[in-house]
Amino acid sequence: MDEREIIRQKNKQWQLDNVHWQKEIRTWQHDTQRLVALLYMLEKTLPEQSSWLAQHKARIDKHNDDLTRYSSNLDKQYLPESRSYVELDKQQSLHKLMQQSHYKMRSVHESLHKEYLNKMQQVRDLAQRFIDEVGSIVD
């Protein structure tokens, strides 16, 4: 093989290498885009969850304040000198309102508990997909 043929062969090999590298870099870009999309989905899921958790925490705190005030007033109303029918009617009305508020809070909390578990499952599934994607790239 003469010197020109060797140069042509080397050039051909370099061109094949370049084609291979171009194909490989497109694969890497595609893989990276899929991983970025999964990370975006994870990143989006968690702040949304944090937001509704903060809102629910505020509702629980308000309910706790209401319950504390109600309990404080209840203790005052049990003093022997403060017993009267008017106060008993008022106490029963307040008790009924507090009971309704508490049942509603319980219902909301149970509903959000289920939603929380569903959201955590979504986070887990997305994280697993991310790990699986990385695993398929590395393996």
mmCIF file with all atom_site columns, C-alpha atoms in Angstrom:
data_model
loop_
_atom_site.group_PDB
_atom_site.id
_atom_site.type_symbol
_atom_site.label_atom_id
_atom_site.label_alt_id
_atom_site.label_comp_id
_atom_site.label_asym_id
_atom_site.label_entity_id
_atom_site.label_seq_id
_atom_site.pdbx_PDB_ins_code
_atom_site.Cartn_x
_atom_site.Cartn_y
_atom_site.Cartn_z
_atom_site.occupancy
_atom_site.B_iso_or_equiv
_atom_site.pdbx_formal_charge
_atom_site.auth_seq_id
_atom_site.auth_comp_id
_atom_site.auth_asym_id
_atom_site.auth_atom_id
_atom_site.pdbx_PDB_model_num
ATOM 1   C CA . MET A 1 1   ? 0.000   0.000  0.000  1.00 0.00 ? 1   MET A CA 1
ATOM 2   C CA . ASP A 1 2   ? 1.478   3.314  -1.008 1.00 0.00 ? 2   ASP A CA 1
ATOM 3   C CA . GLU A 1 3   ? 1.615   6.419  1.135  1.00 0.00 ? 3   GLU A CA 1
ATOM 4   C CA . ARG A 1 4   ? -1.435  8.028  -0.522 1.00 0.00 ? 4   ARG A CA 1
ATOM 5   C CA . GLU A 1 5   ? -3.561  4.953  0.080  1.00 0.00 ? 5   GLU A CA 1
ATOM 6   C CA . ILE A 1 6   ? -2.566  4.943  3.759  1.00 0.00 ? 6   ILE A CA 1
ATOM 7   C CA . ILE A 1 7   ? -3.558  8.607  4.030  1.00 0.00 ? 7   ILE A CA 1
ATOM 8   C CA . ARG A 1 8   ? -6.912  7.906  2.322  1.00 0.00 ? 8   ARG A CA 1
ATOM 9   C CA . GLN A 1 9   ? -7.574  4.974  4.657  1.00 0.00 ? 9   GLN A CA 1
ATOM 10  C CA . LYS A 1 10  ? -6.753  7.100  7.688  1.00 0.00 ? 10  LYS A CA 1
ATOM 11  C CA . ASN A 1 11  ? -9.001  9.866  6.392  1.00 0.00 ? 11  ASN A CA 1
ATOM 12  C CA . LYS A 1 12  ? -11.824 7.370  5.826  1.00 0.00 ? 12  LYS A CA 1
ATOM 13  C CA . GLN A 1 13  ? -11.364 6.041  9.375  1.00 0.00 ? 13  GLN A CA 1
ATOM 14  C CA . TRP A 1 14  ? -11.448 9.558  10.760 1.00 0.00 ? 14  TRP A CA 1
ATOM 15  C CA . GLN A 1 15  ? -14.683 10.240 8.894  1.00 0.00 ? 15  GLN A CA 1
ATOM 16  C CA . LEU A 1 16  ? -16.188 7.020  10.279 1.00 0.00 ? 16  LEU A CA 1
ATOM 17  C CA . ASP A 1 17  ? -15.061 8.057  13.770 1.00 0.00 ? 17  ASP A CA 1
ATOM 18  C CA . ASN A 1 18  ? -16.696 11.440 13.228 1.00 0.00 ? 18  ASN A CA 1
ATOM 19  C CA . VAL A 1 19  ? -19.991 9.816  12.123 1.00 0.00 ? 19  VAL A CA 1
ATOM 20  C CA . HIS A 1 20  ? -19.864 7.580  15.204 1.00 0.00 ? 20  HIS A CA 1
ATOM 21  C CA . TRP A 1 21  ? -19.169 10.540 17.479 1.00 0.00 ? 21  TRP A CA 1
ATOM 22  C CA . GLN A 1 22  ? -22.025 12.552 15.958 1.00 0.00 ? 22  GLN A CA 1
ATOM 23  C CA . LYS A 1 23  ? -24.419 9.657  16.492 1.00 0.00 ? 23  LYS A CA 1
ATOM 24  C CA . GLU A 1 24  ? -23.181 9.132  20.040 1.00 0.00 ? 24  GLU A CA 1
ATOM 25  C CA . ILE A 1 25  ? -23.477 12.818 20.943 1.00 0.00 ? 25  ILE A CA 1
ATOM 26  C CA . ARG A 1 26  ? -27.098 12.870 19.653 1.00 0.00 ? 26  ARG A CA 1
ATOM 27  C CA . THR A 1 27  ? -27.827 9.882  21.883 1.00 0.00 ? 27  THR A CA 1
ATOM 28  C CA . TRP A 1 28  ? -26.214 11.615 24.850 1.00 0.00 ? 28  TRP A CA 1
ATOM 29  C CA . GLN A 1 29  ? -28.199 14.793 24.185 1.00 0.00 ? 29  GLN A CA 1
ATOM 30  C CA . HIS A 1 30  ? -31.428 12.804 23.943 1.00 0.00 ? 30  HIS A CA 1
ATOM 31  C CA . ASP A 1 31  ? -30.644 10.939 27.182 1.00 0.00 ? 31  ASP A CA 1
ATOM 32  C CA . THR A 1 32  ? -29.802 14.191 28.926 1.00 0.00 ? 32  THR A CA 1
ATOM 33  C CA . GLN A 1 33  ? -33.025 15.819 27.726 1.00 0.00 ? 33  GLN A CA 1
ATOM 34  C CA . ARG A 1 34  ? -35.058 12.902 29.103 1.00 0.00 ? 34  ARG A CA 1
ATOM 35  C CA . LEU A 1 35  ? -33.277 13.175 32.450 1.00 0.00 ? 35  LEU A CA 1
ATOM 36  C CA . VAL A 1 36  ? -33.780 16.939 32.566 1.00 0.00 ? 36  VAL A CA 1
ATOM 37  C CA . ALA A 1 37  ? -37.492 16.427 31.828 1.00 0.00 ? 37  ALA A CA 1
ATOM 38  C CA . LEU A 1 38  ? -37.775 13.943 34.700 1.00 0.00 ? 38  LEU A CA 1
ATOM 39  C CA . LEU A 1 39  ? -35.907 16.289 37.034 1.00 0.00 ? 39  LEU A CA 1
ATOM 40  C CA . TYR A 1 40  ? -38.223 19.120 35.994 1.00 0.00 ? 40  TYR A CA 1
ATOM 41  C CA . MET A 1 41  ? -41.241 16.960 36.784 1.00 0.00 ? 41  MET A CA 1
ATOM 42  C CA . LEU A 1 42  ? -39.752 16.102 40.183 1.00 0.00 ? 42  LEU A CA 1
ATOM 43  C CA . GLU A 1 43  ? -38.837 19.712 40.834 1.00 0.00 ? 43  GLU A CA 1
ATOM 44  C CA . LYS A 1 44  ? -42.365 20.827 39.942 1.00 0.00 ? 44  LYS A CA 1
ATOM 45  C CA . THR A 1 45  ? -44.082 18.190 42.075 1.00 0.00 ? 45  THR A CA 1
ATOM 46  C CA . LEU A 1 46  ? -42.320 18.999 45.336 1.00 0.00 ? 46  LEU A CA 1
ATOM 47  C CA . PRO A 1 47  ? -42.935 22.781 45.534 1.00 0.00 ? 47  PRO A CA 1
ATOM 48  C CA . GLU A 1 48  ? -46.616 22.285 44.665 1.00 0.00 ? 48  GLU A CA 1
ATOM 49  C CA . GLN A 1 49  ? -46.825 19.830 47.518 1.00 0.00 ? 49  GLN A CA 1
ATOM 50  C CA . SER A 1 50  ? -44.955 22.161 49.856 1.00 0.00 ? 50  SER A CA 1
ATOM 51  C CA . SER A 1 51  ? -47.410 24.911 49.034 1.00 0.00 ? 51  SER A CA 1
ATOM 52  C CA . TRP A 1 52  ? -50.556 22.966 49.891 1.00 0.00 ? 52  TRP A CA 1
ATOM 53  C CA . LEU A 1 53  ? -48.839 21.529 52.983 1.00 0.00 ? 53  LEU A CA 1
ATOM 54  C CA . ALA A 1 54  ? -48.143 25.074 54.199 1.00 0.00 ? 54  ALA A CA 1
ATOM 55  C CA . GLN A 1 55  ? -51.764 26.061 53.552 1.00 0.00 ? 55  GLN A CA 1
ATOM 56  C CA . HIS A 1 56  ? -53.059 23.030 55.421 1.00 0.00 ? 56  HIS A CA 1
ATOM 57  C CA . LYS A 1 57  ? -50.638 23.684 58.303 1.00 0.00 ? 57  LYS A CA 1
ATOM 58  C CA . ALA A 1 58  ? -52.043 27.218 58.568 1.00 0.00 ? 58  ALA A CA 1
ATOM 59  C CA . ARG A 1 59  ? -55.607 25.806 58.696 1.00 0.00 ? 59  ARG A CA 1
ATOM 60  C CA . ILE A 1 60  ? -54.581 23.348 61.423 1.00 0.00 ? 60  ILE A CA 1
ATOM 61  C CA . ASP A 1 61  ? -52.904 26.147 63.400 1.00 0.00 ? 61  ASP A CA 1
ATOM 62  C CA . LYS A 1 62  ? -56.054 28.288 63.155 1.00 0.00 ? 62  LYS A CA 1
ATOM 63  C CA . HIS A 1 63  ? -58.200 25.337 64.226 1.00 0.00 ? 63  HIS A CA 1
ATOM 64  C CA . ASN A 1 64  ? -55.855 24.779 67.168 1.00 0.00 ? 64  ASN A CA 1
ATOM 65  C CA . ASP A 1 65  ? -56.191 28.441 68.164 1.00 0.00 ? 65  ASP A CA 1
ATOM 66  C CA . ASP A 1 66  ? -59.985 28.155 67.952 1.00 0.00 ? 66  ASP A CA 1
ATOM 67  C CA . LEU A 1 67  ? -59.898 24.969 70.013 1.00 0.00 ? 67  LEU A CA 1
ATOM 68  C CA . THR A 1 68  ? -57.648 26.585 72.622 1.00 0.00 ? 68  THR A CA 1
ATOM 69  C CA . ARG A 1 69  ? -59.973 29.597 72.929 1.00 0.00 ? 69  ARG A CA 1
ATOM 70  C CA . TYR A 1 70  ? -62.993 27.298 73.121 1.00 0.00 ? 70  TYR A CA 1
ATOM 71  C CA . SER A 1 71  ? -61.338 25.180 75.842 1.00 0.00 ? 71  SER A CA 1
ATOM 72  C CA . SER A 1 72  ? -60.355 28.271 77.791 1.00 0.00 ? 72  SER A CA 1
ATOM 73  C CA . ASN A 1 73  ? -63.907 29.609 77.682 1.00 0.00 ? 73  ASN A CA 1
ATOM 74  C CA . LEU A 1 74  ? -65.245 26.172 78.572 1.00 0.00 ? 74  LEU A CA 1
ATOM 75  C CA . ASP A 1 75  ? -63.138 26.100 81.731 1.00 0.00 ? 75  ASP A CA 1
ATOM 76  C CA . LYS A 1 76  ? -64.383 29.557 82.720 1.00 0.00 ? 76  LYS A CA 1
ATOM 77  C CA . GLN A 1 77  ? -67.997 28.523 82.183 1.00 0.00 ? 77  GLN A CA 1
ATOM 78  C CA . TYR A 1 78  ? -67.688 25.628 84.596 1.00 0.00 ? 78  TYR A CA 1
ATOM 79  C CA . LEU A 1 79  ? -67.128 27.878 87.576 1.00 0.00 ? 79  LEU A CA 1
ATOM 80  C CA . PRO A 1 80  ? -70.045 27.416 89.964 1.00 0.00 ? 80  PRO A CA 1
ATOM 81  C CA . GLU A 1 81  ? -70.985 31.095 89.965 1.00 0.00 ? 81  GLU A CA 1
ATOM 82  C CA . SER A 1 82  ? -71.337 31.252 86.161 1.00 0.00 ? 82  SER A CA 1
ATOM 83  C CA . ARG A 1 83  ? -73.980 28.534 85.671 1.00 0.00 ? 83  ARG A CA 1
ATOM 84  C CA . SER A 1 84  ? -77.153 29.752 84.074 1.00 0.00 ? 84  SER A CA 1
ATOM 85  C CA . TYR A 1 85  ? -79.491 28.630 81.311 1.00 0.00 ? 85  TYR A CA 1
ATOM 86  C CA . VAL A 1 86  ? -78.429 31.409 78.988 1.00 0.00 ? 86  VAL A CA 1
ATOM 87  C CA . GLU A 1 87  ? -74.799 30.462 79.345 1.00 0.00 ? 87  GLU A CA 1
ATOM 88  C CA . LEU A 1 88  ? -75.639 26.794 78.925 1.00 0.00 ? 88  LEU A CA 1
ATOM 89  C CA . ASP A 1 89  ? -77.486 27.544 75.680 1.00 0.00 ? 89  ASP A CA 1
ATOM 90  C CA . LYS A 1 90  ? -74.554 29.629 74.506 1.00 0.00 ? 90  LYS A CA 1
ATOM 91  C CA . GLN A 1 91  ? -72.138 26.882 75.508 1.00 0.00 ? 91  GLN A CA 1
ATOM 92  C CA . GLN A 1 92  ? -74.158 24.260 73.623 1.00 0.00 ? 92  GLN A CA 1
ATOM 93  C CA . SER A 1 93  ? -74.257 26.470 70.511 1.00 0.00 ? 93  SER A CA 1
ATOM 94  C CA . LEU A 1 94  ? -70.512 27.051 70.676 1.00 0.00 ? 94  LEU A CA 1
ATOM 95  C CA . HIS A 1 95  ? -69.963 23.358 71.253 1.00 0.00 ? 95  HIS A CA 1
ATOM 96  C CA . LYS A 1 96  ? -72.017 22.503 68.182 1.00 0.00 ? 96  LYS A CA 1
ATOM 97  C CA . LEU A 1 97  ? -70.063 25.010 66.071 1.00 0.00 ? 97  LEU A CA 1
ATOM 98  C CA . MET A 1 98  ? -66.765 23.688 67.372 1.00 0.00 ? 98  MET A CA 1
ATOM 99  C CA . GLN A 1 99  ? -67.876 20.117 66.706 1.00 0.00 ? 99  GLN A CA 1
ATOM 100 C CA . GLN A 1 100 ? -68.795 20.979 63.103 1.00 0.00 ? 100 GLN A CA 1
ATOM 101 C CA . SER A 1 101 ? -65.503 22.795 62.632 1.00 0.00 ? 101 SER A CA 1
ATOM 102 C CA . HIS A 1 102 ? -63.582 19.858 64.054 1.00 0.00 ? 102 HIS A CA 1
ATOM 103 C CA . TYR A 1 103 ? -65.378 17.278 61.904 1.00 0.00 ? 103 TYR A CA 1
ATOM 104 C CA . LYS A 1 104 ? -64.789 19.413 58.824 1.00 0.00 ? 104 LYS A CA 1
ATOM 105 C CA . MET A 1 105 ? -61.104 19.770 59.737 1.00 0.00 ? 105 MET A CA 1
ATOM 106 C CA . ARG A 1 106 ? -60.830 16.014 60.246 1.00 0.00 ? 106 ARG A CA 1
ATOM 107 C CA . SER A 1 107 ? -62.445 15.365 56.867 1.00 0.00 ? 107 SER A CA 1
ATOM 108 C CA . VAL A 1 108 ? -60.132 17.835 55.102 1.00 0.00 ? 108 VAL A CA 1
ATOM 109 C CA . HIS A 1 109 ? -57.117 16.372 56.864 1.00 0.00 ? 109 HIS A CA 1
ATOM 110 C CA . GLU A 1 110 ? -58.031 12.785 55.950 1.00 0.00 ? 110 GLU A CA 1
ATOM 111 C CA . SER A 1 111 ? -58.544 13.830 52.343 1.00 0.00 ? 111 SER A CA 1
ATOM 112 C CA . LEU A 1 112 ? -55.196 15.633 52.273 1.00 0.00 ? 112 LEU A CA 1
ATOM 113 C CA . HIS A 1 113 ? -53.552 12.639 53.934 1.00 0.00 ? 113 HIS A CA 1
ATOM 114 C CA . LYS A 1 114 ? -54.628 10.487 50.988 1.00 0.00 ? 114 LYS A CA 1
ATOM 115 C CA . GLU A 1 115 ? -53.496 13.170 48.555 1.00 0.00 ? 115 GLU A CA 1
ATOM 116 C CA . TYR A 1 116 ? -50.140 13.415 50.358 1.00 0.00 ? 116 TYR A CA 1
ATOM 117 C CA . LEU A 1 117 ? -49.593 9.682  50.019 1.00 0.00 ? 117 LEU A CA 1
ATOM 118 C CA . ASN A 1 118 ? -50.510 9.866  46.319 1.00 0.00 ? 118 ASN A CA 1
ATOM 119 C CA . LYS A 1 119 ? -48.087 12.771 45.789 1.00 0.00 ? 119 LYS A CA 1
ATOM 120 C CA . MET A 1 120 ? -45.322 10.908 47.604 1.00 0.00 ? 120 MET A CA 1
ATOM 121 C CA . GLN A 1 121 ? -45.978 7.906  45.364 1.00 0.00 ? 121 GLN A CA 1
ATOM 122 C CA . GLN A 1 122 ? -45.677 10.203 42.332 1.00 0.00 ? 122 GLN A CA 1
ATOM 123 C CA . VAL A 1 123 ? -42.366 11.545 43.647 1.00 0.00 ? 123 VAL A CA 1
ATOM 124 C CA . ARG A 1 124 ? -41.178 8.006  44.278 1.00 0.00 ? 124 ARG A CA 1
ATOM 125 C CA . ASP A 1 125 ? -42.251 6.873  40.791 1.00 0.00 ? 125 ASP A CA 1
ATOM 126 C CA . LEU A 1 126 ? -40.530 9.844  39.148 1.00 0.00 ? 126 LEU A CA 1
ATOM 127 C CA . ALA A 1 127 ? -37.380 9.276  41.179 1.00 0.00 ? 127 ALA A CA 1
ATOM 128 C CA . GLN A 1 128 ? -37.427 5.602  40.218 1.00 0.00 ? 128 GLN A CA 1
ATOM 129 C CA . ARG A 1 129 ? -37.886 6.521  36.549 1.00 0.00 ? 129 ARG A CA 1
ATOM 130 C CA . PHE A 1 130 ? -34.922 8.863  36.849 1.00 0.00 ? 130 PHE A CA 1
ATOM 131 C CA . ILE A 1 131 ? -32.781 6.157  38.443 1.00 0.00 ? 131 ILE A CA 1
ATOM 132 C CA . ASP A 1 132 ? -33.900 3.644  35.797 1.00 0.00 ? 132 ASP A CA 1
ATOM 133 C CA . GLU A 1 133 ? -33.070 6.081  33.001 1.00 0.00 ? 133 GLU A CA 1
ATOM 134 C CA . VAL A 1 134 ? -29.615 6.737  34.421 1.00 0.00 ? 134 VAL A CA 1
ATOM 135 C CA . GLY A 1 135 ? -29.158 2.993  34.891 1.00 0.00 ? 135 GLY A CA 1
ATOM 136 C CA . SER A 1 136 ? -30.060 2.300  31.266 1.00 0.00 ? 136 SER A CA 1
ATOM 137 C CA . ILE A 1 137 ? -27.499 4.881  30.153 1.00 0.00 ? 137 ILE A CA 1
ATOM 138 C CA . VAL A 1 138 ? -24.725 3.597  32.397 1.00 0.00 ? 138 VAL A CA 1
ATOM 139 C CA . ASP A 1 139 ? -25.336 -0.116 31.826 1.00 0.00 ? 139 ASP A CA 1
#
